[in-house]
PDB file of C-alpha atoms and ligand atoms in Angstrom:
ATOM      1  CA  UNK A   1      91.543 114.274  88.751  1.00 94.00           C
ATOM      2  CA  UNK A   2      93.465 111.034  89.347  1.00 97.00           C
ATOM      3  CA  UNK A   3      91.580 107.966  90.478  1.00 98.00           C
ATOM      4  CA  UNK A   4      92.750 104.411  90.933  1.00 98.00           C
ATOM      5  CA  UNK A   5      89.876 101.960  91.326  1.00 98.00           C
ATOM      6  CA  UNK A   6      90.639  98.422  92.520  1.00 98.00           C
ATOM      7  CA  UNK A   7      93.941  98.397  90.698  1.00 98.00           C
ATOM      8  CA  UNK A   8      95.917  95.187  90.643  1.00 98.00           C
ATOM      9  CA  UNK A   9      99.224  94.962  88.818  1.00 98.00           C
ATOM     10  CA  UNK A  10     101.021  91.715  88.173  1.00 98.00           C
ATOM     11  CA  UNK A  11     104.385  91.512  86.463  1.00 95.00           C
ATOM     12  CA  UNK A  12     105.163  88.369  84.482  1.00 92.00           C
ATOM     13  CA  UNK A  13     107.944  87.043  86.687  1.00 90.00           C
ATOM     14  CA  UNK A  14     107.738  88.887  89.993  1.00 87.00           C
ATOM     15  CA  UNK A  15     104.042  88.408  90.671  1.00 89.00           C
ATOM     16  CA  UNK A  16     101.670  90.898  92.234  1.00 96.00           C
ATOM     17  CA  UNK A  17     103.124  94.377  92.717  1.00 97.00           C
ATOM     18  CA  UNK A  18      99.790  96.053  93.552  1.00 98.00           C
ATOM     19  CA  UNK A  19      96.751  94.435  95.072  1.00 98.00           C
ATOM     20  CA  UNK A  20      93.347  96.143  94.951  1.00 98.00           C
ATOM     21  CA  UNK A  21      94.636  99.697  95.305  1.00 98.00           C
ATOM     22  CA  UNK A  22      92.037 102.482  95.301  1.00 98.00           C
ATOM     23  CA  UNK A  23      92.555 106.158  96.015  1.00 97.00           C
ATOM     24  CA  UNK A  24      91.796 109.525  94.559  1.00 97.00           C
ATOM     25  CA  UNK A  25      94.080 112.536  94.225  1.00 97.00           C
ATOM     26  CA  UNK A  26      92.176 115.770  93.863  1.00 96.00           C
ATOM     27  CA  UNK A  27      93.128 118.818  91.883  1.00 95.00           C
ATOM     28  CA  UNK A  28      95.804 120.761  93.738  1.00 95.00           C
ATOM     29  CA  UNK A  29      96.295 118.156  96.456  1.00 96.00           C
ATOM     30  CA  UNK A  30      99.684 117.292  98.014  1.00 96.00           C
ATOM     31  CA  UNK A  31     100.139 113.656  98.973  1.00 97.00           C
ATOM     32  CA  UNK A  32     103.037 111.525 100.180  1.00 97.00           C
ATOM     33  CA  UNK A  33     103.296 107.942  98.980  1.00 98.00           C
ATOM     34  CA  UNK A  34     105.368 105.917 101.433  1.00 97.00           C
ATOM     35  CA  UNK A  35     106.202 102.293 102.055  1.00 96.00           C
ATOM     36  CA  UNK A  36     109.208  99.991 102.196  1.00 94.00           C
ATOM     37  CA  UNK A  37     111.309  99.089  99.185  1.00 94.00           C
ATOM     38  CA  UNK A  38     109.260  96.973  96.797  1.00 94.00           C
ATOM     39  CA  UNK A  39     105.937  98.102  98.295  1.00 96.00           C
ATOM     40  CA  UNK A  40     104.739  99.376  94.911  1.00 97.00           C
ATOM     41  CA  UNK A  41     105.346 103.156  94.949  1.00 97.00           C
ATOM     42  CA  UNK A  42     107.040 103.403  91.565  1.00 97.00           C
ATOM     43  CA  UNK A  43     104.445 101.072  90.077  1.00 98.00           C
ATOM     44  CA  UNK A  44     101.674 103.466  91.186  1.00 98.00           C
ATOM     45  CA  UNK A  45     103.469 106.404  89.542  1.00 98.00           C
ATOM     46  CA  UNK A  46     104.102 104.444  86.329  1.00 97.00           C
ATOM     47  CA  UNK A  47     100.441 103.462  86.140  1.00 98.00           C
ATOM     48  CA  UNK A  48      99.385 107.113  86.492  1.00 98.00           C
ATOM     49  CA  UNK A  49     101.896 108.003  83.775  1.00 97.00           C
ATOM     50  CA  UNK A  50     100.327 105.192  81.714  1.00 96.00           C
ATOM     51  CA  UNK A  51     103.728 103.635  81.208  1.00 96.00           C
ATOM     52  CA  UNK A  52     102.127 100.472  82.607  1.00 96.00           C
ATOM     53  CA  UNK A  53      98.548  99.235  82.388  1.00 96.00           C
ATOM     54  CA  UNK A  54      96.755  97.607  85.300  1.00 98.00           C
ATOM     55  CA  UNK A  55      96.173  93.851  85.221  1.00 98.00           C
ATOM     56  CA  UNK A  56      92.703  94.619  86.544  1.00 98.00           C
ATOM     57  CA  UNK A  57      90.950  97.730  87.799  1.00 98.00           C
ATOM     58  CA  UNK A  58      91.125 101.182  86.272  1.00 98.00           C
ATOM     59  CA  UNK A  59      93.365 104.239  86.406  1.00 98.00           C
ATOM     60  CA  UNK A  60      91.726 107.527  85.439  1.00 98.00           C
ATOM     61  CA  UNK A  61      93.786 110.653  84.877  1.00 97.00           C
ATOM     62  CA  UNK A  62      92.251 113.921  83.792  1.00 95.00           C
ATOM     63  CA  UNK A  63      89.427 112.303  81.834  1.00 94.00           C
ATOM     64  CA  UNK A  64      91.535 109.507  80.308  1.00 97.00           C
ATOM     65  CA  UNK A  65      90.957 105.903  81.343  1.00 98.00           C
ATOM     66  CA  UNK A  66      93.594 103.159  81.325  1.00 97.00           C
ATOM     67  CA  UNK A  67      90.944 100.833  79.896  1.00 96.00           C
ATOM     68  CA  UNK A  68      90.267 102.959  76.819  1.00 96.00           C
ATOM     69  CA  UNK A  69      93.176 105.313  76.171  1.00 96.00           C
ATOM     70  CA  UNK A  70      94.712 105.144  72.697  1.00 94.00           C
ATOM     71  CA  UNK A  71      98.421 105.168  72.157  1.00 91.00           C
ATOM     72  CA  UNK A  72      98.407 108.601  70.527  1.00 92.00           C
ATOM     73  CA  UNK A  73      96.523 110.077  73.489  1.00 95.00           C
ATOM     74  CA  UNK A  74      99.195 108.903  75.918  1.00 96.00           C
ATOM     75  CA  UNK A  75     101.552 111.618  74.649  1.00 91.00           C
ATOM     76  CA  UNK A  76      98.842 114.247  75.187  1.00 92.00           C
ATOM     77  CA  UNK A  77      98.156 112.952  78.681  1.00 95.00           C
ATOM     78  CA  UNK A  78     101.838 113.044  79.579  1.00 93.00           C
ATOM     79  CA  UNK A  79     101.962 116.767  78.878  1.00 91.00           C
ATOM     80  CA  UNK A  80      99.664 117.142  81.854  1.00 95.00           C
ATOM     81  CA  UNK A  81     101.991 115.134  84.081  1.00 97.00           C
ATOM     82  CA  UNK A  82     105.439 116.193  85.275  1.00 96.00           C
ATOM     83  CA  UNK A  83     107.707 113.321  86.339  1.00 96.00           C
ATOM     84  CA  UNK A  84     110.739 113.871  88.579  1.00 97.00           C
ATOM     85  CA  UNK A  85     113.219 111.055  89.223  1.00 93.00           C
ATOM     86  CA  UNK A  86     115.737 110.351  91.976  1.00 92.00           C
ATOM     87  CA  UNK A  87     118.627 110.478  89.502  1.00 93.00           C
ATOM     88  CA  UNK A  88     117.546 113.712  87.737  1.00 94.00           C
ATOM     89  CA  UNK A  89     117.991 112.284  84.192  1.00 95.00           C
ATOM     90  CA  UNK A  90     119.331 115.451  82.605  1.00 97.00           C
ATOM     91  CA  UNK A  91     121.028 115.540  79.222  1.00 97.00           C
ATOM     92  CA  UNK A  92     124.696 115.937  80.132  1.00 97.00           C
ATOM     93  CA  UNK A  93     125.715 117.717  76.926  1.00 98.00           C
ATOM     94  CA  UNK A  94     123.086 120.425  77.309  1.00 98.00           C
ATOM     95  CA  UNK A  95     123.027 123.384  79.669  1.00 98.00           C
ATOM     96  CA  UNK A  96     120.362 123.839  82.337  1.00 98.00           C
ATOM     97  CA  UNK A  97     118.451 126.164  79.991  1.00 98.00           C
ATOM     98  CA  UNK A  98     118.771 123.745  77.056  1.00 97.00           C
ATOM     99  CA  UNK A  99     117.513 120.851  79.178  1.00 97.00           C
ATOM    100  CA  UNK A 100     114.360 122.784  80.006  1.00 97.00           C
ATOM    101  CA  UNK A 101     114.012 124.104  76.449  1.00 97.00           C
ATOM    102  CA  UNK A 102     114.177 120.573  75.058  1.00 94.00           C
ATOM    103  CA  UNK A 103     110.870 119.713  76.717  1.00 92.00           C
ATOM    104  CA  UNK A 104     109.266 122.695  74.989  1.00 94.00           C
ATOM    105  CA  UNK A 105     110.813 122.208  71.549  1.00 92.00           C
ATOM    106  CA  UNK A 106     108.774 119.038  70.966  1.00 85.00           C
ATOM    107  CA  UNK A 107     105.617 121.151  71.005  1.00 83.00           C
ATOM    108  CA  UNK A 108     106.844 123.281  68.100  1.00 87.00           C
ATOM    109  CA  UNK A 109     106.705 126.520  70.108  1.00 89.00           C
ATOM    110  CA  UNK A 110     108.568 129.512  68.661  1.00 94.00           C
ATOM    111  CA  UNK A 111     112.160 130.080  69.905  1.00 95.00           C
ATOM    112  CA  UNK A 112     111.319 133.442  71.518  1.00 96.00           C
ATOM    113  CA  UNK A 113     108.409 131.874  73.392  1.00 96.00           C
ATOM    114  CA  UNK A 114     110.628 128.999  74.521  1.00 97.00           C
ATOM    115  CA  UNK A 115     113.379 131.379  75.713  1.00 97.00           C
ATOM    116  CA  UNK A 116     110.949 133.396  77.806  1.00 97.00           C
ATOM    117  CA  UNK A 117     109.348 130.301  79.300  1.00 97.00           C
ATOM    118  CA  UNK A 118     112.714 128.726  80.151  1.00 98.00           C
ATOM    119  CA  UNK A 119     113.825 131.913  81.928  1.00 98.00           C
ATOM    120  CA  UNK A 120     110.590 131.988  83.909  1.00 97.00           C
ATOM    121  CA  UNK A 121     110.862 128.310  84.882  1.00 97.00           C
ATOM    122  CA  UNK A 122     114.505 128.557  85.960  1.00 97.00           C
ATOM    123  CA  UNK A 123     113.672 131.633  88.041  1.00 96.00           C
ATOM    124  CA  UNK A 124     110.767 129.761  89.616  1.00 95.00           C
ATOM    125  CA  UNK A 125     113.100 126.992  90.821  1.00 95.00           C
ATOM    126  CA  UNK A 126     115.707 129.513  92.008  1.00 95.00           C
ATOM    127  CA  UNK A 127     118.253 128.760  89.318  1.00 96.00           C
ATOM    128  CA  UNK A 128     118.215 131.792  87.027  1.00 96.00           C
ATOM    129  CA  UNK A 129     121.917 132.432  87.604  1.00 97.00           C
ATOM    130  CA  UNK A 130     122.889 128.901  86.487  1.00 98.00           C
ATOM    131  CA  UNK A 131     121.031 128.837  83.185  1.00 98.00           C
ATOM    132  CA  UNK A 132     124.228 128.365  81.159  1.00 98.00           C
ATOM    133  CA  UNK A 133     125.772 125.720  83.439  1.00 98.00           C
ATOM    134  CA  UNK A 134     126.061 122.085  82.389  1.00 98.00           C
ATOM    135  CA  UNK A 135     124.755 119.380  84.735  1.00 98.00           C
ATOM    136  CA  UNK A 136     128.323 118.380  85.694  1.00 98.00           C
ATOM    137  CA  UNK A 137     128.826 121.946  86.961  1.00 98.00           C
ATOM    138  CA  UNK A 138     125.770 121.797  89.228  1.00 98.00           C
ATOM    139  CA  UNK A 139     125.258 120.297  92.680  1.00 96.00           C
ATOM    140  CA  UNK A 140     122.754 117.470  93.116  1.00 95.00           C
ATOM    141  CA  UNK A 141     120.161 119.855  94.510  1.00 95.00           C
ATOM    142  CA  UNK A 142     120.691 122.239  91.604  1.00 97.00           C
ATOM    143  CA  UNK A 143     120.393 119.420  89.067  1.00 97.00           C
ATOM    144  CA  UNK A 144     117.135 118.398  90.674  1.00 96.00           C
ATOM    145  CA  UNK A 145     115.882 121.983  90.352  1.00 96.00           C
ATOM    146  CA  UNK A 146     116.595 121.814  86.620  1.00 97.00           C
ATOM    147  CA  UNK A 147     114.698 118.524  86.416  1.00 97.00           C
ATOM    148  CA  UNK A 148     111.762 120.113  88.253  1.00 97.00           C
ATOM    149  CA  UNK A 149     111.798 123.130  85.927  1.00 97.00           C
ATOM    150  CA  UNK A 150     111.725 120.712  82.988  1.00 97.00           C
ATOM    151  CA  UNK A 151     108.832 118.781  84.554  1.00 97.00           C
ATOM    152  CA  UNK A 152     106.912 122.055  84.891  1.00 96.00           C
ATOM    153  CA  UNK A 153     107.434 123.037  81.255  1.00 95.00           C
ATOM    154  CA  UNK A 154     103.935 122.068  80.121  1.00 93.00           C
ATOM    155  CA  UNK A 155     102.170 123.523  83.172  1.00 94.00           C
ATOM    156  CA  UNK A 156     101.197 120.045  84.373  1.00 96.00           C
ATOM    157  CA  UNK A 157      98.165 119.311  86.505  1.00 96.00           C
ATOM    158  CA  UNK A 158     100.249 117.008  88.649  1.00 97.00           C
ATOM    159  CA  UNK A 159     103.887 116.412  89.497  1.00 98.00           C
ATOM    160  CA  UNK A 160     104.889 112.830  90.189  1.00 98.00           C
ATOM    161  CA  UNK A 161     108.065 112.687  92.276  1.00 97.00           C
ATOM    162  CA  UNK A 162     109.827 109.332  92.628  1.00 97.00           C
ATOM    163  CA  UNK A 163     112.330 109.549  95.498  1.00 95.00           C
ATOM    164  CA  UNK A 164     113.126 113.005  94.172  1.00 95.00           C
ATOM    165  CA  UNK A 165     115.240 113.798  97.221  1.00 94.00           C
ATOM    166  CA  UNK A 166     116.811 110.336  97.516  1.00 92.00           C
ATOM    167  CA  UNK A 167     120.247 111.444  96.322  1.00 91.00           C
ATOM    168  CA  UNK A 168     120.432 114.663  98.322  1.00 92.00           C
ATOM    169  CA  UNK A 169     121.732 115.566 101.764  1.00 93.00           C
ATOM    170  CA  UNK A 170     119.396 116.798 104.471  1.00 92.00           C
ATOM    171  CA  UNK A 171     119.699 120.465 103.643  1.00 92.00           C
ATOM    172  CA  UNK A 172     119.237 120.036  99.893  1.00 93.00           C
ATOM    173  CA  UNK A 173     116.351 117.649 100.555  1.00 94.00           C
ATOM    174  CA  UNK A 174     114.557 120.287 102.541  1.00 94.00           C
ATOM    175  CA  UNK A 175     115.166 122.928  99.852  1.00 94.00           C
ATOM    176  CA  UNK A 176     113.758 120.686  97.133  1.00 94.00           C
ATOM    177  CA  UNK A 177     110.855 119.678  99.323  1.00 95.00           C
ATOM    178  CA  UNK A 178     110.019 123.329 100.024  1.00 95.00           C
ATOM    179  CA  UNK A 179     110.111 123.924  96.278  1.00 95.00           C
ATOM    180  CA  UNK A 180     107.550 121.154  95.742  1.00 96.00           C
ATOM    181  CA  UNK A 181     105.376 122.700  98.435  1.00 95.00           C
ATOM    182  CA  UNK A 182     105.545 126.138  96.827  1.00 95.00           C
ATOM    183  CA  UNK A 183     104.727 124.662  93.402  1.00 96.00           C
ATOM    184  CA  UNK A 184     101.796 122.924  95.064  1.00 96.00           C
ATOM    185  CA  UNK A 185     100.615 126.184  96.661  1.00 95.00           C
ATOM    186  CA  UNK A 186     100.433 127.626  93.160  1.00 94.00           C
ATOM    187  CA  UNK A 187      97.910 124.913  92.233  1.00 95.00           C
ATOM    188  CA  UNK A 188      99.821 121.900  90.891  1.00 97.00           C
ATOM    189  CA  UNK A 189      98.944 118.602  92.569  1.00 97.00           C
ATOM    190  CA  UNK A 190     101.937 116.619  93.850  1.00 97.00           C
ATOM    191  CA  UNK A 191     102.288 112.895  94.498  1.00 98.00           C
ATOM    192  CA  UNK A 192     105.569 112.501  96.331  1.00 97.00           C
ATOM    193  CA  UNK A 193     106.908 108.944  96.687  1.00 98.00           C
ATOM    194  CA  UNK A 194     109.550 108.709  99.393  1.00 96.00           C
ATOM    195  CA  UNK A 195     111.284 106.499 101.938  1.00 91.00           C
ATOM    196  CA  UNK A 196     112.107 109.574 103.991  1.00 91.00           C
ATOM    197  CA  UNK A 197     109.809 109.295 106.979  1.00 92.00           C
ATOM    198  CA  UNK A 198     111.563 112.233 108.602  1.00 91.00           C
ATOM    199  CA  UNK A 199     110.295 114.438 105.780  1.00 92.00           C
ATOM    200  CA  UNK A 200     106.796 113.009 106.175  1.00 94.00           C
ATOM    201  CA  UNK A 201     106.787 113.556 109.945  1.00 92.00           C
ATOM    202  CA  UNK A 202     107.916 117.165 109.595  1.00 90.00           C
ATOM    203  CA  UNK A 203     105.120 117.909 107.135  1.00 88.00           C
ATOM    204  CA  UNK A 204     102.274 118.185 109.566  1.00 85.00           C
ATOM    205  CA  UNK A 205      98.889 118.108 107.914  1.00 84.00           C
ATOM    206  CA  UNK A 206      99.996 116.660 104.559  1.00 91.00           C
ATOM    207  CA  UNK A 207      98.120 113.651 103.251  1.00 96.00           C
ATOM    208  CA  UNK A 208      99.981 110.346 103.527  1.00 97.00           C
ATOM    209  CA  UNK A 209      99.259 107.059 101.766  1.00 97.00           C
ATOM    210  CA  UNK A 210     101.307 104.080 102.926  1.00 97.00           C
ATOM    211  CA  UNK A 211     101.757 100.977 100.806  1.00 97.00           C
ATOM    212  CA  UNK A 212     102.821  97.599 102.152  1.00 97.00           C
ATOM    213  CA  UNK A 213     103.319  94.639  99.827  1.00 96.00           C
ATOM    214  CA  UNK A 214     101.197  96.312  97.174  1.00 97.00           C
ATOM    215  CA  UNK A 215      98.288  97.215  99.410  1.00 98.00           C
ATOM    216  CA  UNK A 216      97.277 100.520 100.933  1.00 97.00           C
ATOM    217  CA  UNK A 217      97.611 100.036 104.678  1.00 97.00           C
ATOM    218  CA  UNK A 218      97.077 103.690 105.597  1.00 96.00           C
ATOM    219  CA  UNK A 219      95.534 106.734 103.948  1.00 96.00           C
ATOM    220  CA  UNK A 220      95.289 109.789 106.184  1.00 94.00           C
ATOM    221  CA  UNK A 221      92.420 111.109 104.035  1.00 92.00           C
ATOM    222  CA  UNK A 222      90.197 108.215 105.076  1.00 87.00           C
ATOM    223  CA  UNK A 223      91.079 108.254 108.777  1.00 73.00           C
ATOM    224  CA  UNK A 224      88.331 109.746 110.907  1.00 60.00           C
ATOM    225  CA  UNK A 225      89.156 111.249 114.279  1.00 57.00           C
TER     226      UNK A 225
HETATM  227  N1  ATP B 301     109.267  96.172  85.297  1.00 86.69           N
HETATM  228  C1  ATP B 301     109.102  95.254  86.249  1.00 86.69           C
HETATM  229  N2  ATP B 301     109.086  93.937  85.953  1.00 86.69           N
HETATM  230  C2  ATP B 301     108.895  93.012  86.901  1.00 86.69           C
HETATM  231  N3  ATP B 301     108.684  93.292  88.202  1.00 86.69           N
HETATM  232  C3  ATP B 301     108.677  94.576  88.560  1.00 86.69           C
HETATM  233  C4  ATP B 301     108.888  95.625  87.621  1.00 86.69           C
HETATM  234  N4  ATP B 301     108.813  96.816  88.280  1.00 86.69           N
HETATM  235  C5  ATP B 301     108.602  96.502  89.573  1.00 86.69           C
HETATM  236  N5  ATP B 301     108.502  95.171  89.759  1.00 86.69           N
HETATM  237  C6  ATP B 301     108.221  94.493  91.029  1.00 86.69           C
HETATM  238  O1  ATP B 301     107.074  95.101  91.602  1.00 86.69           O
HETATM  239  C7  ATP B 301     107.221  95.258  93.001  1.00 86.69           C
HETATM  240  C8  ATP B 301     107.019  96.713  93.368  1.00 86.69           C
HETATM  241  O2  ATP B 301     108.074  97.477  92.830  1.00 86.69           O
HETATM  242  P1  ATP B 301     108.134  99.056  92.887  1.00 86.69           P
HETATM  243  O3  ATP B 301     109.291  99.463  92.053  1.00 86.69           O
HETATM  244  O4  ATP B 301     106.812  99.608  92.545  1.00 86.69           O
HETATM  245  O5  ATP B 301     108.423  99.320  94.429  1.00 86.69           O
HETATM  246  P2  ATP B 301     108.857 100.655  95.192  1.00 86.69           P
HETATM  247  O6  ATP B 301     107.923 100.828  96.335  1.00 86.69           O
HETATM  248  O7  ATP B 301     108.979 101.753  94.232  1.00 86.69           O
HETATM  249  O8  ATP B 301     110.301 100.254  95.752  1.00 86.69           O
HETATM  250  P3  ATP B 301     111.611 101.191  96.017  1.00 86.69           P
HETATM  251  O9  ATP B 301     111.329 101.936  97.277  1.00 86.69           O
HETATM  252  O10 ATP B 301     112.714 100.206  96.177  1.00 86.69           O
HETATM  253  O11 ATP B 301     111.775 102.075  94.823  1.00 86.69           O
HETATM  254  C9  ATP B 301     108.592  94.711  93.359  1.00 86.69           C
HETATM  255  O12 ATP B 301     108.418  93.408  93.849  1.00 86.69           O
HETATM  256  C10 ATP B 301     109.324  94.681  92.036  1.00 86.69           C
HETATM  257  O13 ATP B 301     110.231  93.627  91.975  1.00 86.69           O
HETATM  258 MG1   MG B 302     110.538 102.904  93.590  1.00 86.69          MG
END
């Protein structure tokens, strides 16, 4: 579903961020992406989101190729990808429900359809009772749940999480992580970039890809025992 083949990414001033990175994420798979600061995690996610293009190599996502995709197809592709950030990025002047609805309004869906979908999404992330709250009235963990509900609005094939628990305490981190796991059990693939090795260690059996200076130094899927 997602395949990076010999991807190298160079930025004009900072040089090589990724160096010959190849891996595949299958439909419904859960995978951690770890590595020190600057290792290239966010760059991998941005390439999958086609917010960046590789300097060489190819990124394929759900039938689209980074070498051929047209600008107008990028918007279509992004509906298949949910993106969750460390800092939530909610609209502060909109309620939880309005934040989620906003993602659906761009598709031109009817208001009644949007209302029903928003209610379902907020219930799915355990936030039905806070639908009318503004972000400033929500805890960090609750704000992240809203951001996850928003990311799920288009029933994406994959959720990309970039340090999605980076601003949360241990308890909230675990709650959000469990939410990602339950979303994954329902069939959505998850690529979860994190510094939090504690989280990785506790998740026995999950796939782990480790980046170091832009190269994959470990991929549990290719380790044979
Ligand atoms: N837009 C950009 N322009 C120039 N250089 C960039 C840009 N984005 C990232 N880089 C560089 O690419 C390298 C990888 O950065 P990236 O953000 O992918 O790392 P990361 O693993 O996500 O780090 P962190 O854990 O700190 O978020 C770094 O050396 C960084 O300086
Ligand atoms: Mg990053």
